[in-house]
Coordinates of C-alpha atoms and ligand atoms in Angstrom, one line a residue:
Chain A
M1 CA 29.5 -1.7 -49.6
D2 CA 32.1 -0.5 -52.4
S3 CA 32.2 2.5 -54.4
T4 CA 30.3 1.4 -57.7
E5 CA 27.1 1.5 -55.2
N6 CA 27.4 5.1 -55.3
V7 CA 27.9 5.6 -59.4
I8 CA 24.7 7.0 -60.8
L9 CA 26.3 7.1 -64.4
S10 CA 28.9 4.8 -65.9
G11 CA 30.2 4.8 -69.7
K12 CA 32.5 1.9 -70.8
K13 CA 34.3 2.1 -73.6
I14 CA 32.2 4.5 -75.4
T15 CA 33.0 5.0 -78.9
K16 CA 31.0 7.7 -81.7
R17 CA 32.1 8.4 -84.7
F18 CA 31.1 10.9 -87.7
G19 CA 32.0 9.2 -90.7
G20 CA 35.7 9.5 -91.0
L21 CA 36.2 11.0 -87.7
T22 CA 36.1 9.6 -84.0
A23 CA 34.8 12.1 -81.9
L24 CA 35.1 9.6 -78.6
S25 CA 37.3 6.9 -78.6
E26 CA 37.0 4.4 -75.9
V27 CA 35.9 6.4 -73.1
D28 CA 35.5 5.2 -69.8
F29 CA 34.1 7.4 -66.8
D30 CA 32.1 7.1 -63.5
V31 CA 30.3 9.9 -61.6
R32 CA 29.2 9.5 -58.1
R33 CA 26.1 10.1 -56.5
G34 CA 26.3 14.2 -55.0
E35 CA 29.5 14.9 -56.6
I36 CA 29.8 17.7 -59.3
V37 CA 32.2 16.5 -61.8
G38 CA 33.9 18.5 -64.5
L39 CA 34.5 17.8 -67.8
I40 CA 37.3 19.6 -70.2
G41 CA 39.2 19.2 -72.8
P42 CA 40.4 21.8 -75.8
N43 CA 37.6 22.7 -78.5
G44 CA 36.3 19.8 -80.7
S45 CA 37.6 17.4 -78.3
G46 CA 34.0 15.5 -78.1
K47 CA 32.8 16.5 -74.7
T48 CA 29.4 18.0 -76.3
T49 CA 29.3 14.4 -78.1
L50 CA 29.5 12.6 -74.9
F51 CA 26.7 14.4 -72.9
N52 CA 24.9 13.9 -76.7
V53 CA 25.7 10.1 -76.3
I54 CA 24.5 10.1 -72.6
S55 CA 21.2 11.8 -73.0
G56 CA 20.6 9.7 -75.8
I57 CA 20.6 12.4 -78.7
Y58 CA 23.2 10.1 -80.6
D59 CA 24.1 6.2 -80.4
P60 CA 27.3 5.2 -79.6
E61 CA 28.6 2.9 -82.1
N62 CA 30.6 0.9 -79.2
G63 CA 30.5 0.8 -75.8
D64 CA 28.0 0.6 -72.9
L65 CA 26.1 3.2 -70.6
F66 CA 24.7 2.8 -67.1
F67 CA 22.4 4.9 -65.0
G68 CA 22.8 3.3 -61.5
N69 CA 22.6 -0.1 -62.4
R70 CA 20.2 0.1 -65.5
K71 CA 21.9 -0.6 -68.8
I72 CA 20.4 3.1 -71.1
T73 CA 23.1 2.4 -74.0
S74 CA 20.1 2.0 -76.4
M75 CA 17.0 3.5 -74.7
S76 CA 15.2 6.6 -76.0
P77 CA 16.0 10.1 -74.5
H78 CA 12.7 10.8 -73.5
K79 CA 12.9 7.8 -71.1
R80 CA 16.6 8.4 -69.8
A81 CA 15.1 12.0 -69.4
C82 CA 12.3 10.4 -67.3
L83 CA 14.6 8.6 -65.4
G84 CA 16.5 11.3 -64.2
I85 CA 19.1 12.8 -66.7
G86 CA 18.4 16.2 -67.2
R87 CA 20.5 18.2 -69.5
T88 CA 21.4 22.2 -70.9
F89 CA 22.7 22.4 -74.2
Q90 CA 26.1 24.9 -75.1
I91 CA 24.0 27.1 -77.6
V92 CA 20.7 27.6 -75.7
R93 CA 17.7 25.7 -76.9
P94 CA 14.7 27.2 -75.0
L95 CA 11.4 26.0 -76.7
A96 CA 10.7 29.4 -79.0
G97 CA 7.5 30.9 -79.2
L98 CA 6.7 29.4 -75.7
N99 CA 6.9 31.5 -72.4
L100 CA 9.5 30.8 -69.6
I101 CA 6.4 29.1 -67.7
E102 CA 5.0 26.8 -70.3
N103 CA 8.9 26.1 -71.0
V104 CA 9.6 24.9 -68.0
A105 CA 5.9 23.7 -67.3
T106 CA 6.6 20.9 -70.0
G107 CA 9.3 19.6 -67.8
V108 CA 7.2 19.2 -65.1
L109 CA 4.1 17.9 -66.7
Y110 CA 6.5 14.7 -68.3
G111 CA 9.5 14.6 -65.8
R112 CA 10.0 12.4 -62.9
E113 CA 7.3 14.4 -60.8
K114 CA 4.6 13.5 -63.6
K115 CA 2.3 16.4 -62.7
T116 CA -0.7 16.3 -64.5
G117 CA -2.9 19.1 -63.8
A118 CA -1.8 22.3 -65.7
R119 CA -2.4 24.7 -62.7
E120 CA 0.0 22.4 -60.9
A121 CA 2.5 22.3 -63.3
R122 CA 2.6 26.0 -63.6
E123 CA 2.7 26.7 -59.9
R124 CA 5.6 24.1 -59.8
A125 CA 7.4 25.5 -62.9
L126 CA 6.9 29.1 -61.2
E127 CA 8.9 27.7 -58.3
I128 CA 11.5 26.5 -60.3
L129 CA 11.8 30.1 -62.2
S130 CA 11.8 31.9 -59.0
F131 CA 14.6 29.5 -57.4
T132 CA 16.8 30.2 -61.1
G133 CA 16.0 33.9 -60.5
L134 CA 13.9 34.3 -63.2
S135 CA 10.6 35.0 -61.9
D136 CA 10.0 38.4 -62.7
R137 CA 10.2 37.2 -66.6
A138 CA 8.3 34.0 -66.2
S139 CA 5.8 35.5 -68.5
K140 CA 8.3 36.5 -71.1
L141 CA 9.3 34.9 -74.5
P142 CA 13.0 33.1 -74.4
G143 CA 13.8 35.3 -77.4
E144 CA 13.8 38.4 -74.8
L145 CA 15.7 37.4 -72.5
I146 CA 19.3 38.4 -72.1
L147 CA 22.1 35.7 -72.5
E148 CA 22.7 35.4 -68.8
D149 CA 19.2 34.9 -68.2
R150 CA 19.1 32.6 -71.3
K151 CA 21.4 30.3 -69.5
R152 CA 19.2 29.9 -66.4
L153 CA 16.5 29.1 -68.5
E154 CA 18.6 26.1 -69.9
I155 CA 19.0 25.2 -66.1
A156 CA 15.3 25.8 -65.2
R157 CA 13.7 23.5 -67.9
A158 CA 16.4 20.9 -66.8
L159 CA 15.4 21.5 -63.2
A160 CA 11.9 20.6 -64.4
L161 CA 12.4 17.1 -64.8
H162 CA 13.3 16.9 -61.0
P163 CA 16.7 15.1 -62.2
E164 CA 19.1 13.1 -60.6
L165 CA 21.9 13.9 -62.8
L166 CA 21.9 16.9 -64.7
L167 CA 24.5 17.6 -67.4
L168 CA 25.5 21.4 -67.9
D169 CA 27.3 22.0 -71.0
E170 CA 29.3 25.2 -70.8
V171 CA 26.7 27.3 -69.0
F172 CA 29.3 29.7 -67.8
A173 CA 30.3 30.8 -70.9
G174 CA 29.9 33.9 -72.1
L175 CA 29.0 35.6 -68.6
N176 CA 31.2 38.1 -66.8
K177 CA 32.8 37.8 -63.7
T178 CA 29.6 38.6 -61.2
E179 CA 27.2 36.5 -63.8
I180 CA 29.9 33.9 -63.1
G181 CA 29.9 34.1 -59.2
A182 CA 26.2 34.4 -59.5
A183 CA 26.0 31.0 -61.4
I184 CA 28.6 28.9 -59.4
D185 CA 26.4 30.1 -56.2
L186 CA 23.5 28.5 -58.2
T187 CA 25.2 25.4 -59.2
F188 CA 25.9 24.6 -55.2
R189 CA 22.2 25.5 -54.8
I190 CA 21.1 23.0 -57.4
R191 CA 22.8 20.2 -55.2
E192 CA 21.8 20.8 -52.0
E193 CA 18.1 21.6 -53.1
Y194 CA 17.1 19.1 -55.7
G195 CA 20.0 16.6 -54.3
T196 CA 21.3 16.5 -57.9
T197 CA 24.5 14.9 -59.0
I198 CA 26.2 17.5 -61.9
F199 CA 28.2 16.8 -64.4
M200 CA 29.2 19.7 -65.9
I201 CA 31.3 20.5 -69.5
E202 CA 33.3 23.7 -68.8
H203 CA 36.6 26.5 -70.2
V204 CA 36.2 28.9 -67.3
M205 CA 38.8 27.7 -65.0
K206 CA 37.6 29.9 -62.1
A207 CA 33.8 27.7 -62.3
I208 CA 35.5 24.3 -62.6
M209 CA 38.1 25.1 -60.1
S210 CA 35.7 26.2 -57.2
T211 CA 32.6 23.8 -57.9
C212 CA 34.1 20.8 -58.9
S213 CA 35.7 18.0 -56.6
R214 CA 36.9 16.3 -59.9
I215 CA 37.7 16.6 -63.5
I216 CA 37.6 14.3 -66.4
V217 CA 39.9 15.5 -69.4
L218 CA 39.0 14.6 -73.1
N219 CA 41.5 15.3 -76.0
F220 CA 40.9 14.2 -79.5
G221 CA 38.1 12.0 -78.1
I222 CA 40.0 9.9 -75.6
K223 CA 40.1 10.3 -72.0
L224 CA 43.1 12.0 -71.1
T225 CA 43.3 11.9 -67.5
E226 CA 41.0 12.6 -64.3
G227 CA 41.7 13.6 -60.8
S228 CA 41.1 16.5 -58.6
P229 CA 41.6 20.0 -59.7
D230 CA 45.2 20.4 -58.5
E231 CA 46.1 17.0 -60.0
V232 CA 44.6 18.1 -63.2
A233 CA 45.6 21.8 -63.5
N234 CA 49.4 20.5 -62.8
H235 CA 49.3 17.5 -65.2
P236 CA 51.7 17.5 -68.0
E237 CA 49.7 16.4 -70.5
V238 CA 46.9 18.6 -70.1
I239 CA 48.8 21.7 -69.7
S240 CA 50.5 20.6 -73.2
A241 CA 47.1 19.3 -75.0
Y242 CA 45.4 23.4 -73.9
L243 CA 48.6 24.8 -75.4
G244 CA 48.5 22.4 -78.3
G245 CA 45.0 23.4 -79.0
A246 CA 45.9 26.9 -78.7
Y247 CA 48.4 26.6 -81.2
A248 CA 46.2 24.7 -83.5
K249 CA 43.3 27.1 -83.6
C250 CA 46.3 29.8 -84.8
Chain B
M1 CA -10.0 33.8 -70.2
N2 CA -13.1 35.9 -69.9
K3 CA -15.7 33.9 -67.3
Y4 CA -18.6 34.9 -69.6
Y5 CA -16.9 33.0 -72.7
P6 CA -18.5 29.5 -71.7
A7 CA -21.7 31.1 -71.3
A8 CA -21.7 32.8 -74.5
L9 CA -20.5 30.1 -76.5
A10 CA -23.5 28.0 -74.4
I11 CA -25.7 30.3 -76.1
L12 CA -24.3 30.6 -79.7
I13 CA -24.4 26.9 -80.1
I14 CA -28.2 26.9 -78.6
L15 CA -28.8 29.8 -81.3
L16 CA -27.1 27.4 -83.8
A17 CA -29.0 24.6 -83.2
A18 CA -32.4 26.4 -82.8
F19 CA -32.0 28.2 -86.4
P20 CA -33.6 25.7 -88.5
A21 CA -37.0 26.5 -86.2
I22 CA -37.4 30.0 -88.2
G23 CA -37.7 28.1 -91.2
P24 CA -34.4 29.2 -93.2
E25 CA -34.6 28.0 -97.2
V26 CA -32.6 25.0 -97.6
Y27 CA -29.9 26.7 -99.3
Y28 CA -29.0 28.0 -95.6
L29 CA -29.2 24.7 -94.0
S30 CA -26.3 23.4 -96.6
F31 CA -24.5 26.2 -96.5
M32 CA -24.3 25.9 -92.7
F33 CA -23.9 22.3 -92.8
S34 CA -20.6 22.8 -94.9
V35 CA -19.3 25.5 -92.5
F36 CA -19.6 23.1 -89.4
M37 CA -18.1 20.4 -91.8
Y38 CA -15.4 22.2 -92.5
V39 CA -14.8 23.9 -88.7
I40 CA -14.5 20.4 -88.0
L41 CA -11.9 19.5 -90.8
A42 CA -10.0 22.3 -89.8
S43 CA -9.9 21.8 -85.9
S44 CA -9.4 18.1 -86.1
W45 CA -6.3 19.2 -88.6
N46 CA -5.1 21.6 -86.0
F47 CA -4.4 18.5 -83.7
I48 CA -1.3 17.1 -85.8
G49 CA -0.5 20.3 -88.1
G50 CA -1.1 23.0 -85.8
Y51 CA -0.2 21.6 -82.6
A52 CA 2.6 19.1 -83.5
G53 CA 3.7 21.0 -86.4
Y54 CA 3.5 18.2 -88.6
L55 CA 1.6 19.3 -92.1
S56 CA -0.7 16.8 -93.3
F57 CA -1.6 17.4 -96.8
G58 CA -3.7 14.8 -97.5
H59 CA -6.4 15.1 -95.0
A60 CA -9.0 14.6 -97.0
A61 CA -8.0 11.3 -97.2
F62 CA -10.0 10.6 -93.9
F63 CA -12.7 12.3 -95.2
G64 CA -13.0 10.2 -97.8
I65 CA -12.3 7.4 -96.5
G66 CA -15.1 7.8 -93.7
A67 CA -17.4 8.8 -96.4
F68 CA -17.0 5.5 -98.4
A69 CA -17.0 3.1 -95.5
T70 CA -20.4 4.7 -94.5
A71 CA -21.9 4.5 -98.0
K72 CA -20.8 0.9 -98.0
M73 CA -22.0 -0.1 -94.5
A74 CA -25.3 1.6 -95.3
T75 CA -25.6 -0.4 -98.9
V76 CA -24.4 -3.7 -97.6
F77 CA -25.9 -4.0 -94.1
Q78 CA -29.3 -1.9 -96.0
L79 CA -29.2 0.5 -92.8
P80 CA -32.2 2.5 -92.2
P81 CA -31.1 6.3 -92.4
L82 CA -30.7 6.7 -88.0
L83 CA -28.5 3.4 -88.4
T84 CA -26.7 5.2 -91.5
M85 CA -25.6 8.2 -89.4
L86 CA -24.5 6.4 -86.6
A87 CA -22.5 4.2 -89.1
S88 CA -20.5 7.0 -89.4
I89 CA -18.6 6.6 -85.9
P90 CA -16.8 3.4 -87.0
A91 CA -16.2 4.3 -90.4
G92 CA -14.5 7.6 -88.2
G93 CA -12.5 4.4 -86.4
I94 CA -11.8 3.1 -89.8
A95 CA -10.0 6.3 -90.7
A96 CA -8.3 6.9 -87.3
L97 CA -7.0 2.7 -87.9
I98 CA -5.6 3.9 -91.3
A99 CA -4.3 7.1 -89.7
L100 CA -2.0 4.8 -87.4
I101 CA -1.2 2.6 -90.5
V102 CA 0.2 5.4 -92.8
G103 CA 1.5 7.4 -89.6
Y104 CA 3.4 4.6 -87.5
P105 CA 6.3 4.5 -89.8
C106 CA 6.8 7.7 -90.7
L107 CA 5.8 9.9 -87.7
K108 CA 8.6 7.6 -85.8
I109 CA 11.6 9.6 -87.8
R110 CA 11.4 13.3 -87.4
G111 CA 11.0 15.8 -90.3
P112 CA 8.9 16.3 -93.8
Y113 CA 8.6 12.8 -94.6
F114 CA 5.3 13.2 -93.3
S115 CA 4.0 15.9 -95.5
V116 CA 5.2 13.9 -98.1
V117 CA 3.7 10.4 -97.6
T118 CA 0.1 12.2 -96.4
L119 CA 0.7 13.5 -99.6
C120 CA 0.8 10.6 -101.5
F121 CA -1.4 8.7 -99.0
A122 CA -4.3 11.1 -100.6
F123 CA -3.5 10.3 -104.5
V124 CA -3.1 6.6 -103.9
V125 CA -6.7 6.3 -101.6
D126 CA -8.2 8.5 -104.2
L127 CA -6.9 6.4 -106.9
A128 CA -7.7 2.9 -105.2
V129 CA -11.3 3.9 -104.7
K130 CA -11.8 5.1 -108.5
N131 CA -10.3 1.4 -109.5
I132 CA -12.0 -0.3 -107.1
E133 CA -15.2 -2.0 -108.3
Y134 CA -16.6 -2.9 -104.9
L135 CA -16.0 0.5 -103.8
G136 CA -18.2 2.4 -106.7
G137 CA -15.3 2.5 -109.1
A138 CA -15.6 5.1 -111.5
E139 CA -19.2 5.2 -110.8
G140 CA -19.6 6.0 -106.9
L141 CA -21.9 5.0 -104.2
W142 CA -25.9 5.3 -104.3
M143 CA -27.3 5.5 -100.7
K144 CA -30.8 5.6 -100.0
F145 CA -31.9 8.7 -98.6
M146 CA -34.7 9.0 -95.8
D147 CA -38.1 8.6 -96.7
L148 CA -39.2 12.7 -95.3
P149 CA -39.9 16.3 -96.7
E150 CA -36.5 17.9 -97.8
K151 CA -36.5 20.1 -95.1
T152 CA -37.2 18.1 -92.5
A153 CA -34.2 15.6 -93.4
R154 CA -31.9 18.3 -93.7
T155 CA -32.8 19.7 -90.7
I156 CA -31.9 16.4 -89.0
M157 CA -28.6 16.5 -91.1
Y158 CA -27.3 20.1 -89.8
E159 CA -28.2 19.2 -86.0
A160 CA -26.1 15.8 -86.7
M161 CA -23.2 17.8 -87.9
L162 CA -23.7 21.0 -85.3
L163 CA -23.7 17.9 -82.6
L164 CA -20.5 16.4 -84.2
M165 CA -18.9 19.7 -84.3
V166 CA -19.3 20.7 -81.0
I167 CA -18.0 17.0 -79.7
T168 CA -14.7 18.1 -81.9
L169 CA -14.8 21.7 -80.7
A170 CA -14.6 20.0 -77.0
A171 CA -12.3 18.1 -77.8
S172 CA -10.2 20.5 -79.1
W173 CA -10.3 22.7 -76.0
F174 CA -9.2 19.8 -73.6
L175 CA -7.0 19.3 -75.8
G176 CA -5.0 22.6 -76.2
R177 CA -5.0 23.0 -72.3
S178 CA -4.0 19.4 -71.6
R179 CA -0.8 17.6 -70.6
F180 CA -1.1 16.0 -74.6
G181 CA -1.1 19.2 -75.6
T182 CA 1.5 20.6 -74.1
G183 CA 3.7 18.2 -75.4
L184 CA 2.7 18.6 -78.3
T185 CA 3.3 22.3 -78.6
A186 CA 6.9 21.1 -77.1
I187 CA 7.5 19.2 -80.3
R188 CA 6.5 21.7 -83.0
S189 CA 8.9 24.3 -81.0
D190 CA 11.9 21.5 -81.2
E191 CA 11.4 18.2 -81.0
E192 CA 15.0 17.1 -79.9
V193 CA 14.5 19.4 -77.1
A194 CA 10.8 17.7 -76.2
E195 CA 12.8 14.5 -76.1
T196 CA 15.4 15.7 -73.5
M197 CA 12.1 17.2 -71.6
A198 CA 10.8 13.6 -71.4
V199 CA 7.8 14.3 -74.5
P200 CA 7.5 10.9 -75.8
T201 CA 7.3 12.4 -79.4
A202 CA 6.9 10.1 -81.7
M203 CA 4.1 8.4 -79.0
L204 CA 2.3 11.3 -79.0
K205 CA 2.7 12.1 -82.9
I206 CA 0.9 9.2 -83.4
K207 CA -1.8 9.5 -80.9
A208 CA -2.6 13.5 -82.1
F209 CA -2.4 12.0 -85.7
V210 CA -5.1 9.3 -85.1
L211 CA -7.2 11.5 -83.3
S212 CA -6.7 14.3 -86.3
A213 CA -8.4 11.4 -88.6
F214 CA -11.1 10.4 -86.7
F215 CA -13.1 13.5 -86.5
P216 CA -12.8 14.0 -90.2
G217 CA -13.7 10.3 -91.0
V218 CA -17.1 10.6 -89.2
A219 CA -17.9 14.2 -90.8
G220 CA -17.4 12.0 -94.0
G221 CA -20.1 9.6 -93.4
L222 CA -22.8 12.7 -92.2
F223 CA -21.6 14.4 -95.5
A224 CA -22.0 11.2 -97.8
Y225 CA -25.1 10.5 -96.3
Y226 CA -26.2 14.3 -97.2
L227 CA -25.3 13.9 -100.5
G228 CA -27.2 10.3 -101.3
Y229 CA -24.5 9.7 -103.5
I230 CA -20.6 9.3 -103.3
H231 CA -17.7 9.8 -105.5
A232 CA -14.5 10.1 -105.4
D233 CA -14.3 13.3 -106.8
A234 CA -16.4 14.6 -104.1
V235 CA -14.1 14.0 -101.2
F236 CA -10.7 13.0 -102.2
S237 CA -9.9 16.5 -103.9
I238 CA -6.8 17.6 -103.4
N239 CA -8.5 21.2 -103.1
I240 CA -10.3 20.2 -99.9
S241 CA -7.1 18.5 -99.0
I242 CA -5.4 21.8 -99.4
L243 CA -8.3 24.0 -98.3
I244 CA -8.4 22.1 -94.7
V245 CA -4.4 23.4 -94.4
L246 CA -5.2 26.7 -95.2
M247 CA -7.9 27.3 -92.9
A248 CA -5.9 26.3 -90.1
M249 CA -2.9 28.2 -90.7
F250 CA -5.1 31.0 -92.0
G251 CA -6.9 31.4 -88.8
G252 CA -3.9 30.5 -86.6
G253 CA -2.7 26.9 -86.5
G254 CA -2.0 25.2 -82.7
T255 CA -4.8 27.5 -81.3
W256 CA -8.6 26.6 -80.4
L257 CA -10.3 29.7 -82.3
G258 CA -8.0 30.0 -85.1
P259 CA -8.9 27.0 -87.3
I260 CA -12.7 27.8 -86.4
I261 CA -12.2 31.6 -87.7
G262 CA -10.2 30.3 -90.8
A263 CA -13.0 27.5 -91.8
V264 CA -16.1 30.4 -91.5
I265 CA -14.2 32.6 -93.3
L266 CA -13.0 30.4 -96.2
T267 CA -16.2 28.4 -96.3
V268 CA -17.4 31.7 -97.4
V269 CA -15.0 32.3 -99.8
N270 CA -15.2 29.3 -101.0
E271 CA -18.8 29.0 -101.9
G272 CA -18.3 32.3 -103.9
L273 CA -15.6 30.7 -105.8
S274 CA -17.6 28.0 -106.3
T275 CA -20.3 29.9 -107.7
F276 CA -18.4 32.7 -109.4
A277 CA -15.1 30.5 -110.4
Q278 CA -14.1 27.3 -112.0
A279 CA -12.1 25.0 -109.9
E280 CA -8.6 25.5 -111.7
I281 CA -9.2 29.3 -110.5
A282 CA -10.0 28.5 -107.6
R283 CA -6.9 26.5 -107.3
I284 CA -4.8 29.2 -108.2
I285 CA -6.5 31.7 -105.7
Y286 CA -5.7 29.2 -102.9
G287 CA -2.3 28.7 -103.9
G288 CA -1.6 32.2 -103.9
L289 CA -3.9 32.8 -100.6
F290 CA -1.2 29.8 -99.3
I291 CA 1.9 32.0 -100.2
V292 CA 0.6 35.0 -98.2
V293 CA -0.5 33.4 -95.4
T294 CA 2.6 31.9 -94.8
I295 CA 4.9 35.0 -95.7
F296 CA 2.8 37.7 -93.9
M297 CA 1.0 35.9 -91.3
P298 CA 3.1 32.6 -90.4
N299 CA 0.7 32.3 -86.9
G300 CA -2.5 33.2 -88.4
I301 CA -5.1 36.4 -88.7
I302 CA -5.8 36.3 -85.0
D303 CA -2.2 36.8 -84.0
F304 CA -1.6 39.3 -86.9
F305 CA -4.7 41.5 -85.5
R306 CA -3.8 40.7 -82.1
K307 CA -0.3 42.5 -82.7
R308 CA -2.1 45.2 -84.6
G309 CA -3.9 45.9 -82.0
G310 CA -1.2 46.6 -79.8
Ligands
ATP1 N1 26.7 15.8 -85.2 C1 28.1 15.7 -86.2 N2 28.6 15.6 -87.0 C2 29.2 15.3 -87.3 N3 30.8 15.8 -86.6 C3 30.1 16.1 -85.7 C4 29.2 16.4 -85.2 N4 29.1 16.7 -83.7 C5 30.4 17.1 -83.4 N5 31.1 16.7 -84.5 C6 32.2 16.8 -84.1 O1 33.2 16.0 -83.3 C7 34.3 16.5 -82.7 C8 33.7 17.0 -81.1 O2 32.8 17.8 -81.1 P1 32.1 18.2 -79.8 O3 31.1 19.0 -80.1 O4 31.8 17.1 -79.2 O5 33.5 19.2 -79.2 P2 33.2 19.7 -77.6 O6 34.7 19.1 -76.7 O7 32.1 20.0 -77.1 O8 34.3 21.4 -78.3 P3 33.7 22.9 -77.9 O9 34.5 22.9 -76.6 O10 34.2 23.7 -79.1 O11 32.2 22.8 -77.3 C9 34.3 17.9 -83.2 O12 35.7 17.6 -84.3 C10 32.8 18.1 -84.2 O13 33.3 18.9 -84.9
MG2 MG1 30.9 21.4 -77.0

């Protein structure tokens, strides 16, 4: 009927405070099914906090979250994951002490696919690891991986849930040019093979510009603007926010 | 995994079951009885302490609750021997129910509260039992033992504890390979990440804790009957709680074999200490051992030797 039917995730006036600091202030946003949406903003503008609110790690003080037409504002994180919200962590957080297969198999066993057999889960985990280019390191421990592979493992862990919506928090940060190229390619392949909608936080402009159809900009916890990559890149307030951010850092 | 492993285990169990037939001294039957008992205690503790990484420092409480519940049922209902032994099963159920009540509030939250609560809980139960006349109070409870020659009676108890050990270890084996066990391991590794991977962490922890209280409760029932007389000091001692943690961690928490190895080795050590040293000295030695294990072998001796072996 209209575009709201296609909305997979929407936030209404999301406010999150840490003591006196307002990390998110009445943020409204929508993500539509099948989109790749970018979330940008200077350091400390509340991007990761928004992902933490979406995945249920933090409860917002105000506002509501909807996944499809279900209200998920106060649902526990595991239930949201079960419904199909997968995420990665900006500072990678693999299940240390468990090898790559076990890391991914955990999500396969508890996620949307709800496999119950250990063998079945391992096989599925191996498929996901080979999809993310990690199959030859499947029995290694996360600690033995280089950064690029740790980022891939973050993605593999999230994909294990077979998510409908994937939240990627700076998976491109710290990668070199070739690695970024490979990661961009992986982002598109995820959408094709898993039919997953992607919401991604990114500082690497090349990655944002070439993957996202729409970008949301946060600054000091307030939504500054949203639009196509070109619109956003030429938006005067975005430019000054970034410059201001750069100066503030000095 | 070696394909002869299950067969070797089966033979070992048969040999253990046949051991009384060669006519050993009662002392050896008693000794093996306590080895089986500690294997049960350490392996059950491992469900919550090893797999999920939530250290219960008051596990003796469940052992003791099972013991007192069995003794009370036996005296109130004047149960004959066989039924007294079977009464240890509902007694385990009572221990599990109490674990649910204690564990529910503190396992819903993350972190170290659980260890503190279990420790305090054990002290509270000990004090309560000592002060409640109905549960024997300072005197303890007497039970009527079997009207059989001592060796026969001891053999029956030996076989019962062996059976309970086999059941506990089978449960532990399946848990380690199940979806449940995988979820618990994820909790130990990073509970918040586990949640974002759809693992219902609070639910799994509570289930693991309840299960980890059940088997010690049943073992406590058998132990009480074995002694024929039960007193709070015999089952609620902090030494037992610490010994259980130590056995599982020393062998290797979160593995099937670890708590078994740890329990066997430390029961031998404990036997030696109780013959040659005072309880206070034993406590100091356990404390020291605990420090050594956590510093030098955080993953237990199995892992320590596996790494040494290359
Ligand atoms: N758990 C917390 N407790 C207190 N303050 C927090 C917490 N998490 C985030 N903050 C604060 O909230 C603000 C937003 O942080 P957030 O991590 O969301 O920023 P970000 O946009 O992801 O930044 P970056 O680009 O550096 O990752 C920052 O000022 C941060 O210090
Ligand atoms: Mg961030």
